[in-house]
């Protein structure tokens, strides 16, 4: 009944690691031609892979873990899915039902453990619960675009029960949510009075590109992207002024800070210090609980971005003054010019600049490639050098900020789209954390391309420590020979130290028919403390936020005081 219900919901695969408490499910999967078990080497990988599949398809994805430690390993990946709002169902096996409460071998309480990272979490204690609990879990995951967890003891899963055909409603929910006509009129009246309106867009702008461009055109508004909004906003966009935030640009930062009105669309951008202090602020989000939790609002509306903007457009007056828009578009063009100047590779100059690695991958990757990036500096380079064109996708642990997400997410994306190119921006720290699942690429014949930004350090953490004036240690990594490891696992590998060899190495890896790894040795000290931040500038403002956007060039996380001099 469980497998039949999952198939009815459109589930084609379950990611996980086998264990005896999952035996009943595994046996039914073996018998069923419509669903497959995807075995990985670590359950955290299973959860990340399921989340990535759900992200790129918009449909339900499933992972599973055996009792105790098995399903506990799911928790970090599920936190990422929960915070990224991807529809994932986790099946958490439990110890034999008669042993619950006796401190039995591997006993935990998954119905309690997963509550904080899920929208629904329940234990099945008798067979009659199966149809309703499972279907409620599926509907919750789809309707809330979040995580649902069903815990079930292995012995309960093996029992017989009265048959019930799966409900017809276990399908993706796609309701359209729009503010009332009165609220739309109020929104239009406020926007029509704004003289310097800036738009901040996030992941909620997915599918609303045409409406967003039309509204920005009428308002003459620069559009700032939150990181998760990049793939939906920054292509074919003459109003684009880049990112804001800790890895953003000064163009995006000042476009918000110097606006008299900020329109937030489908974003829960978390960093309060980047919001304007005096501007009128309006927020539109389909999740009402997001309204006003980052900054005070003058108007908050519950609605889908596309539906809201469609209703708004006829009521907007076209503004004639383009000064605010033109100023920050020019600013952003200067930023892009500077970024391109930083992404250089001089033959023989080692180690390479990581910007150059990112630029070369961007140039050579397919137009519809799916990228995943590890947290830290790989996210910085992905945010700044990967061109979003409306067909490419970008995955990351952008809300949860977990290490080791890139390769596991690539697994789920490649299963979802076996004919598309999937490329990771992996840190050497992130890759090595879940290195075992390099074996999964070969085992499942997944042609994922791994680009390793290898600098033998947890470099972003190192930068944060320096920014705080902390001369700590613990960030250095003694790395293995990643190419030898890859080759031992049946994965094509090539190491690049000289920029002269990079383009050919990346092209060869991308053209390889199976999984491939490029170990790119990059500069560990690419970023250093900015020399121009004064004490009075830091008062009342986070120093790391200052160095993120308020530097002389307006294009780097922090000034390139040392590395810039040798370019």
CSV table of C-alpha atoms in Angstrom, one decimal, residues 149 200 319 325 343 380 433:
chain,number,residue,atom,x,y,z
A,149,UNK,CA,8.1,12.6,7.7
A,200,UNK,CA,14.1,43.1,-4.4
A,319,UNK,CA,7.0,56.9,-14.6
A,325,UNK,CA,17.2,53.2,-12.7
A,343,UNK,CA,38.7,36.6,-13.8
A,380,UNK,CA,30.6,33.4,-4.2
A,433,UNK,CA,32.9,15.7,3.9
